[in-house]
Amino acid sequence: DADVTQTPRNRITKTGKRIMLECSQTKGHDRMYWYRQDPGLGLRLIYYSFDVKDINKGEISDGYSVSRQAQAKFSLSLESAIPNQTALYFCATSDLNRDAGELFFGEGSRLTVL
Amino acid sequence: LAKTTQPISMDSYEGQEVNITCSHNNIATNDYITWYQQFPSQGPRFIIQGYKTKVTNEVASLFIPADRKSSTLSLPRVSLSDTAVYYCLVGDGNNDMRFGAGTRLTVKP
């Protein structure tokens, strides 16, 4: 089983729908991140969390919200999806106790907004 | 946050050594330099990390000059399977981890 699991892996939805992408991890890491990747481009940070009570905006947080339900779970929500949120979304984790902690990524969630 | 600059793309041939340089002029004292590899539709994967001088592991070497304003990822004897995007990140792990555009390496037969 993957250490960082994202669900769903693929989702097609319509404009205006609420969508939640879920991430769970078995690595015991405190830090979790959500990234977005558009075709041919690099990853952009949406939100990150260093522990259950800590939530921070990244580069492109507008139109997104997150919830850190537990150390192991970090969900990304699109309250009202729009077509330009069509992208590949990645969740990642890192270990608080490692210098410049290595990021461990999930397999990605491909979201299409029609 | 230290911004990184890398070449957008590079081409190489199988068996050659490939060196990808990353500029990070504003690197902070506590920052480490980390390189990741990404294949299409997969999450990035850690390759190597260093703070200064040279680091080597089973897949790559990382060269960091004394001023730490740049770093070079060296891939020895590349193969077709090394075709991927390579990202350089600079940070101490205590702030957000932002990726740049990366370098798209194409290895040709």
PDB file of C-alpha atoms in Angstrom:
ATOM      1  CA  ASP A   1       0.000   0.000   0.000  1.00  0.00           C
ATOM      2  CA  ALA A   2       1.137   3.519  -0.775  1.00  0.00           C
ATOM      3  CA  ASP A   3       2.394   5.624   2.126  1.00  0.00           C
ATOM      4  CA  VAL A   4       0.524   8.665   0.798  1.00  0.00           C
ATOM      5  CA  THR A   5      -2.895   7.872  -0.639  1.00  0.00           C
ATOM      6  CA  GLN A   6      -5.071  10.242  -2.590  1.00  0.00           C
ATOM      7  CA  THR A   7      -8.745   9.773  -3.415  1.00  0.00           C
ATOM      8  CA  PRO A   8     -10.269   9.981  -5.894  1.00  0.00           C
ATOM      9  CA  ARG A   9      -7.567   9.347  -8.497  1.00  0.00           C
ATOM     10  CA  ASN A  10      -9.738  10.733 -11.263  1.00  0.00           C
ATOM     11  CA  ARG A  11     -12.820  12.915 -11.102  1.00  0.00           C
ATOM     12  CA  ILE A  12     -14.908  14.674 -13.709  1.00  0.00           C
ATOM     13  CA  THR A  13     -17.330  17.270 -12.450  1.00  0.00           C
ATOM     14  CA  LYS A  14     -19.316  20.259 -13.602  1.00  0.00           C
ATOM     15  CA  THR A  15     -18.867  23.949 -13.011  1.00  0.00           C
ATOM     16  CA  GLY A  16     -20.268  25.055  -9.674  1.00  0.00           C
ATOM     17  CA  LYS A  17     -20.065  21.682  -7.959  1.00  0.00           C
ATOM     18  CA  ARG A  18     -18.316  21.218  -4.646  1.00  0.00           C
ATOM     19  CA  ILE A  19     -15.406  18.809  -4.800  1.00  0.00           C
ATOM     20  CA  MET A  20     -13.257  17.308  -2.082  1.00  0.00           C
ATOM     21  CA  LEU A  21      -9.926  15.630  -2.653  1.00  0.00           C
ATOM     22  CA  GLU A  22      -8.676  13.546   0.217  1.00  0.00           C
ATOM     23  CA  CYS A  23      -5.180  12.634   1.297  1.00  0.00           C
ATOM     24  CA  SER A  24      -4.167  10.179   3.962  1.00  0.00           C
ATOM     25  CA  GLN A  25      -0.694   9.062   5.003  1.00  0.00           C
ATOM     26  CA  THR A  26       0.802   6.259   7.015  1.00  0.00           C
ATOM     27  CA  LYS A  27       4.269   7.787   7.327  1.00  0.00           C
ATOM     28  CA  GLY A  28       3.562   9.484  10.640  1.00  0.00           C
ATOM     29  CA  HIS A  29       4.671  12.844   9.258  1.00  0.00           C
ATOM     30  CA  ASP A  30       3.467  16.082  10.761  1.00  0.00           C
ATOM     31  CA  ARG A  31       3.669  18.176   7.623  1.00  0.00           C
ATOM     32  CA  MET A  32       1.293  17.899   4.703  1.00  0.00           C
ATOM     33  CA  TYR A  33       0.976  19.851   1.475  1.00  0.00           C
ATOM     34  CA  TRP A  34      -1.364  20.243  -1.477  1.00  0.00           C
ATOM     35  CA  TYR A  35       0.036  21.109  -4.901  1.00  0.00           C
ATOM     36  CA  ARG A  36      -1.521  21.724  -8.270  1.00  0.00           C
ATOM     37  CA  GLN A  37       0.124  20.939 -11.600  1.00  0.00           C
ATOM     38  CA  ASP A  38      -1.091  22.151 -14.963  1.00  0.00           C
ATOM     39  CA  PRO A  39       0.036  20.427 -18.175  1.00  0.00           C
ATOM     40  CA  GLY A  40       3.649  21.145 -18.994  1.00  0.00           C
ATOM     41  CA  LEU A  41       4.144  23.294 -15.922  1.00  0.00           C
ATOM     42  CA  GLY A  42       5.720  22.889 -12.516  1.00  0.00           C
ATOM     43  CA  LEU A  43       3.929  22.312  -9.244  1.00  0.00           C
ATOM     44  CA  ARG A  44       2.318  25.209  -7.430  1.00  0.00           C
ATOM     45  CA  LEU A  45       1.657  25.115  -3.714  1.00  0.00           C
ATOM     46  CA  ILE A  46      -1.976  25.587  -2.685  1.00  0.00           C
ATOM     47  CA  TYR A  47      -1.976  25.038   1.088  1.00  0.00           C
ATOM     48  CA  TYR A  48       0.256  23.432   3.674  1.00  0.00           C
ATOM     49  CA  SER A  49      -0.074  22.332   7.265  1.00  0.00           C
ATOM     50  CA  PHE A  50       2.653  21.688   9.837  1.00  0.00           C
ATOM     51  CA  ASP A  51       0.327  20.093  12.374  1.00  0.00           C
ATOM     52  CA  VAL A  52      -3.371  19.573  13.053  1.00  0.00           C
ATOM     53  CA  LYS A  53      -3.909  23.128  14.282  1.00  0.00           C
ATOM     54  CA  ASP A  54      -1.776  24.784  11.632  1.00  0.00           C
ATOM     55  CA  ILE A  55      -3.001  25.785   8.159  1.00  0.00           C
ATOM     56  CA  ASN A  56      -1.098  28.065   5.799  1.00  0.00           C
ATOM     57  CA  LYS A  57      -1.852  29.497   2.387  1.00  0.00           C
ATOM     58  CA  GLY A  58       0.522  28.777  -0.434  1.00  0.00           C
ATOM     59  CA  GLU A  59       0.996  30.461  -3.781  1.00  0.00           C
ATOM     60  CA  ILE A  60      -2.496  29.890  -5.199  1.00  0.00           C
ATOM     61  CA  SER A  61      -5.015  29.389  -2.403  1.00  0.00           C
ATOM     62  CA  ASP A  62      -7.887  31.408  -3.905  1.00  0.00           C
ATOM     63  CA  GLY A  63     -10.836  29.161  -4.720  1.00  0.00           C
ATOM     64  CA  TYR A  64      -9.585  26.374  -2.446  1.00  0.00           C
ATOM     65  CA  SER A  65      -9.933  25.457   1.211  1.00  0.00           C
ATOM     66  CA  VAL A  66      -8.385  22.710   3.300  1.00  0.00           C
ATOM     67  CA  SER A  67      -9.082  20.733   6.422  1.00  0.00           C
ATOM     68  CA  ARG A  68      -6.568  18.868   8.565  1.00  0.00           C
ATOM     69  CA  GLN A  69      -8.840  16.380  10.243  1.00  0.00           C
ATOM     70  CA  ALA A  70      -6.052  14.444  11.899  1.00  0.00           C
ATOM     71  CA  GLN A  71      -2.304  14.122  11.665  1.00  0.00           C
ATOM     72  CA  ALA A  72      -2.755  11.600   8.908  1.00  0.00           C
ATOM     73  CA  LYS A  73      -5.485  13.323   6.893  1.00  0.00           C
ATOM     74  CA  PHE A  74      -5.471  16.524   4.858  1.00  0.00           C
ATOM     75  CA  SER A  75      -8.366  17.343   2.535  1.00  0.00           C
ATOM     76  CA  LEU A  76      -8.581  19.899  -0.247  1.00  0.00           C
ATOM     77  CA  SER A  77     -11.957  21.372  -1.177  1.00  0.00           C
ATOM     78  CA  LEU A  78     -13.135  23.328  -4.166  1.00  0.00           C
ATOM     79  CA  GLU A  79     -16.306  25.016  -2.963  1.00  0.00           C
ATOM     80  CA  SER A  80     -17.527  25.884  -6.439  1.00  0.00           C
ATOM     81  CA  ALA A  81     -15.411  24.295  -9.114  1.00  0.00           C
ATOM     82  CA  ILE A  82     -14.554  26.211 -12.280  1.00  0.00           C
ATOM     83  CA  PRO A  83     -12.970  24.964 -15.510  1.00  0.00           C
ATOM     84  CA  ASN A  84      -9.591  26.586 -14.868  1.00  0.00           C
ATOM     85  CA  GLN A  85      -9.240  24.393 -11.798  1.00  0.00           C
ATOM     86  CA  THR A  86      -8.855  21.445 -14.121  1.00  0.00           C
ATOM     87  CA  ALA A  87      -5.453  20.088 -13.172  1.00  0.00           C
ATOM     88  CA  LEU A  88      -3.498  17.284 -11.558  1.00  0.00           C
ATOM     89  CA  TYR A  89      -3.434  17.650  -7.784  1.00  0.00           C
ATOM     90  CA  PHE A  90      -0.747  16.190  -5.556  1.00  0.00           C
ATOM     91  CA  CYS A  91      -0.613  15.711  -1.828  1.00  0.00           C
ATOM     92  CA  ALA A  92       2.771  15.468  -0.116  1.00  0.00           C
ATOM     93  CA  THR A  93       4.137  14.925   3.367  1.00  0.00           C
ATOM     94  CA  SER A  94       7.405  15.633   5.122  1.00  0.00           C
ATOM     95  CA  ASP A  95       8.964  14.812   8.465  1.00  0.00           C
ATOM     96  CA  LEU A  96       9.239  17.607  11.011  1.00  0.00           C
ATOM     97  CA  ASN A  97      12.367  16.120  12.474  1.00  0.00           C
ATOM     98  CA  ARG A  98      14.463  15.980   9.319  1.00  0.00           C
ATOM     99  CA  ASP A  99      16.508  18.882   8.020  1.00  0.00           C
ATOM    100  CA  ALA A 100      14.741  20.475   5.047  1.00  0.00           C
ATOM    101  CA  GLY A 101      12.474  17.461   5.097  1.00  0.00           C
ATOM    102  CA  GLU A 102      12.202  15.331   2.018  1.00  0.00           C
ATOM    103  CA  LEU A 103       8.769  15.480   0.411  1.00  0.00           C
ATOM    104  CA  PHE A 104       6.851  12.250  -0.206  1.00  0.00           C
ATOM    105  CA  PHE A 105       4.129  12.509  -2.821  1.00  0.00           C
ATOM    106  CA  GLY A 106       0.897  10.715  -3.470  1.00  0.00           C
ATOM    107  CA  GLU A 107      -0.005   9.382  -6.898  1.00  0.00           C
ATOM    108  CA  GLY A 108      -2.077  12.413  -7.794  1.00  0.00           C
ATOM    109  CA  SER A 109      -5.739  13.207  -8.342  1.00  0.00           C
ATOM    110  CA  ARG A 110      -6.717  14.244 -11.832  1.00  0.00           C
ATOM    111  CA  LEU A 111      -9.637  16.669 -11.747  1.00  0.00           C
ATOM    112  CA  THR A 112     -11.580  17.790 -14.802  1.00  0.00           C
ATOM    113  CA  VAL A 113     -14.138  20.568 -14.465  1.00  0.00           C
ATOM    114  CA  LEU A 114     -16.511  20.856 -17.394  1.00  0.00           C
TER     115      LEU A 114
ATOM    116  CA  LEU B   1      12.260  32.461   0.251  1.00  0.00           C
ATOM    117  CA  ALA B   2      15.120  31.792  -2.098  1.00  0.00           C
ATOM    118  CA  LYS B   3      14.014  31.754  -5.714  1.00  0.00           C
ATOM    119  CA  THR B   4      15.547  29.188  -8.023  1.00  0.00           C
ATOM    120  CA  THR B   5      16.381  29.435 -11.705  1.00  0.00           C
ATOM    121  CA  GLN B   6      17.016  26.425 -13.918  1.00  0.00           C
ATOM    122  CA  PRO B   7      17.274  25.866 -17.675  1.00  0.00           C
ATOM    123  CA  ILE B   8      13.876  25.027 -19.115  1.00  0.00           C
ATOM    124  CA  SER B   9      15.103  22.042 -21.083  1.00  0.00           C
ATOM    125  CA  MET B  10      18.151  19.957 -21.910  1.00  0.00           C
ATOM    126  CA  ASP B  11      18.880  17.182 -24.356  1.00  0.00           C
ATOM    127  CA  SER B  12      21.388  14.401 -23.953  1.00  0.00           C
ATOM    128  CA  TYR B  13      22.266  10.978 -25.325  1.00  0.00           C
ATOM    129  CA  GLU B  14      22.364   7.659 -23.608  1.00  0.00           C
ATOM    130  CA  GLY B  15      25.590   7.014 -21.740  1.00  0.00           C
ATOM    131  CA  GLN B  16      26.503  10.663 -21.340  1.00  0.00           C
ATOM    132  CA  GLU B  17      26.899  12.549 -18.088  1.00  0.00           C
ATOM    133  CA  VAL B  18      24.310  15.269 -17.600  1.00  0.00           C
ATOM    134  CA  ASN B  19      24.814  18.322 -15.420  1.00  0.00           C
ATOM    135  CA  ILE B  20      21.854  20.521 -14.523  1.00  0.00           C
ATOM    136  CA  THR B  21      22.627  23.783 -12.760  1.00  0.00           C
ATOM    137  CA  CYS B  22      20.290  25.675 -10.469  1.00  0.00           C
ATOM    138  CA  SER B  23      20.833  29.284  -9.396  1.00  0.00           C
ATOM    139  CA  HIS B  24      19.678  30.394  -5.944  1.00  0.00           C
ATOM    140  CA  ASN B  25      21.321  33.732  -5.236  1.00  0.00           C
ATOM    141  CA  ASN B  26      19.251  34.468  -2.130  1.00  0.00           C
ATOM    142  CA  ILE B  27      19.811  31.190  -0.336  1.00  0.00           C
ATOM    143  CA  ALA B  28      19.621  31.554   3.440  1.00  0.00           C
ATOM    144  CA  THR B  29      22.081  30.190   5.963  1.00  0.00           C
ATOM    145  CA  ASN B  30      19.749  27.426   7.121  1.00  0.00           C
ATOM    146  CA  ASP B  31      18.567  26.409   3.658  1.00  0.00           C
ATOM    147  CA  TYR B  32      19.286  23.034   2.130  1.00  0.00           C
ATOM    148  CA  ILE B  33      19.233  22.271  -1.592  1.00  0.00           C
ATOM    149  CA  THR B  34      17.064  19.387  -2.707  1.00  0.00           C
ATOM    150  CA  TRP B  35      16.539  17.900  -6.147  1.00  0.00           C
ATOM    151  CA  TYR B  36      13.484  15.962  -7.305  1.00  0.00           C
ATOM    152  CA  GLN B  37      12.692  13.951 -10.416  1.00  0.00           C
ATOM    153  CA  GLN B  38       9.218  13.792 -11.928  1.00  0.00           C
ATOM    154  CA  PHE B  39       7.856  11.470 -14.587  1.00  0.00           C
ATOM    155  CA  PRO B  40       4.605  12.318 -16.423  1.00  0.00           C
ATOM    156  CA  SER B  41       1.487  11.949 -14.274  1.00  0.00           C
ATOM    157  CA  GLN B  42       3.520  10.948 -11.214  1.00  0.00           C
ATOM    158  CA  GLY B  43       4.466  12.858  -8.107  1.00  0.00           C
ATOM    159  CA  PRO B  44       8.043  14.113  -7.841  1.00  0.00           C
ATOM    160  CA  ARG B  45      10.543  11.782  -6.281  1.00  0.00           C
ATOM    161  CA  PHE B  46      13.498  12.800  -4.089  1.00  0.00           C
ATOM    162  CA  ILE B  47      16.901  12.396  -5.728  1.00  0.00           C
ATOM    163  CA  ILE B  48      19.457  14.066  -3.519  1.00  0.00           C
ATOM    164  CA  GLN B  49      19.918  16.766  -0.905  1.00  0.00           C
ATOM    165  CA  GLY B  50      22.902  18.756   0.257  1.00  0.00           C
ATOM    166  CA  TYR B  51      24.028  21.760   2.238  1.00  0.00           C
ATOM    167  CA  LYS B  52      27.548  22.431   0.965  1.00  0.00           C
ATOM    168  CA  THR B  53      30.403  20.883  -1.015  1.00  0.00           C
ATOM    169  CA  LYS B  54      29.607  17.558  -2.647  1.00  0.00           C
ATOM    170  CA  VAL B  55      27.063  14.869  -1.947  1.00  0.00           C
ATOM    171  CA  THR B  56      26.877  11.569  -3.794  1.00  0.00           C
ATOM    172  CA  ASN B  57      24.400   8.737  -3.660  1.00  0.00           C
ATOM    173  CA  GLU B  58      23.641   5.756  -5.833  1.00  0.00           C
ATOM    174  CA  VAL B  59      21.882   7.767  -8.527  1.00  0.00           C
ATOM    175  CA  ALA B  60      23.423  11.244  -8.609  1.00  0.00           C
ATOM    176  CA  SER B  61      25.927  13.734  -7.301  1.00  0.00           C
ATOM    177  CA  LEU B  62      25.262  17.232  -6.084  1.00  0.00           C
ATOM    178  CA  PHE B  63      27.926  19.881  -6.277  1.00  0.00           C
ATOM    179  CA  ILE B  64      27.571  23.041  -4.217  1.00  0.00           C
ATOM    180  CA  PRO B  65      30.210  25.791  -4.388  1.00  0.00           C
ATOM    181  CA  ALA B  66      31.403  27.602  -1.305  1.00  0.00           C
ATOM    182  CA  ASP B  67      29.111  30.594  -1.813  1.00  0.00           C
ATOM    183  CA  ARG B  68      26.107  28.234  -2.196  1.00  0.00           C
ATOM    184  CA  LYS B  69      24.497  30.544  -4.747  1.00  0.00           C
ATOM    185  CA  SER B  70      24.158  27.718  -7.206  1.00  0.00           C
ATOM    186  CA  SER B  71      24.184  23.952  -7.305  1.00  0.00           C
ATOM    187  CA  THR B  72      24.697  21.323  -9.976  1.00  0.00           C
ATOM    188  CA  LEU B  73      22.948  17.997 -10.204  1.00  0.00           C
ATOM    189  CA  SER B  74      25.094  15.454 -12.012  1.00  0.00           C
ATOM    190  CA  LEU B  75      23.578  12.313 -13.500  1.00  0.00           C
ATOM    191  CA  PRO B  76      26.240   9.841 -14.634  1.00  0.00           C
ATOM    192  CA  ARG B  77      25.692   7.796 -17.776  1.00  0.00           C
ATOM    193  CA  VAL B  78      22.060   8.634 -18.379  1.00  0.00           C
ATOM    194  CA  SER B  79      19.646   6.210 -19.972  1.00  0.00           C
ATOM    195  CA  LEU B  80      16.330   6.693 -21.731  1.00  0.00           C
ATOM    196  CA  SER B  81      14.563   6.133 -18.413  1.00  0.00           C
ATOM    197  CA  ASP B  82      16.160   9.290 -17.024  1.00  0.00           C
ATOM    198  CA  THR B  83      13.970  11.377 -19.326  1.00  0.00           C
ATOM    199  CA  ALA B  84      11.980  13.434 -16.833  1.00  0.00           C
ATOM    200  CA  VAL B  85      11.593  16.870 -15.301  1.00  0.00           C
ATOM    201  CA  TYR B  86      14.114  17.772 -12.601  1.00  0.00           C
ATOM    202  CA  TYR B  87      13.346  20.333  -9.919  1.00  0.00           C
ATOM    203  CA  CYS B  88      15.652  22.190  -7.581  1.00  0.00           C
ATOM    204  CA  LEU B  89      14.194  23.319  -4.237  1.00  0.00           C
ATOM    205  CA  VAL B  90      15.842  25.517  -1.649  1.00  0.00           C
ATOM    206  CA  GLY B  91      14.590  25.739   1.915  1.00  0.00           C
ATOM    207  CA  ASP B  92      14.990  24.688   5.518  1.00  0.00           C
ATOM    208  CA  GLY B  93      11.792  22.698   5.755  1.00  0.00           C
ATOM    209  CA  ASN B  94      10.238  25.206   8.131  1.00  0.00           C
ATOM    210  CA  ASN B  95       8.487  27.198   5.458  1.00  0.00           C
ATOM    211  CA  ASP B  96       6.474  26.468   2.370  1.00  0.00           C
ATOM    212  CA  MET B  97       8.091  24.188  -0.175  1.00  0.00           C
ATOM    213  CA  ARG B  98       7.751  25.813  -3.567  1.00  0.00           C
ATOM    214  CA  PHE B  99       8.769  24.262  -6.847  1.00  0.00           C
ATOM    215  CA  GLY B 100      10.087  26.230  -9.778  1.00  0.00           C
ATOM    216  CA  ALA B 101       9.406  25.366 -13.408  1.00  0.00           C
ATOM    217  CA  GLY B 102      12.014  22.616 -13.453  1.00  0.00           C
ATOM    218  CA  THR B 103      14.292  21.354 -16.222  1.00  0.00           C
ATOM    219  CA  ARG B 104      12.881  18.970 -18.776  1.00  0.00           C
ATOM    220  CA  LEU B 105      15.630  16.475 -19.637  1.00  0.00           C
ATOM    221  CA  THR B 106      15.259  14.421 -22.793  1.00  0.00           C
ATOM    222  CA  VAL B 107      17.634  11.511 -23.257  1.00  0.00           C
ATOM    223  CA  LYS B 108      17.957  10.313 -26.835  1.00  0.00           C
ATOM    224  CA  PRO B 109      19.177   6.930 -28.044  1.00  0.00           C
TER     225      PRO B 109
END
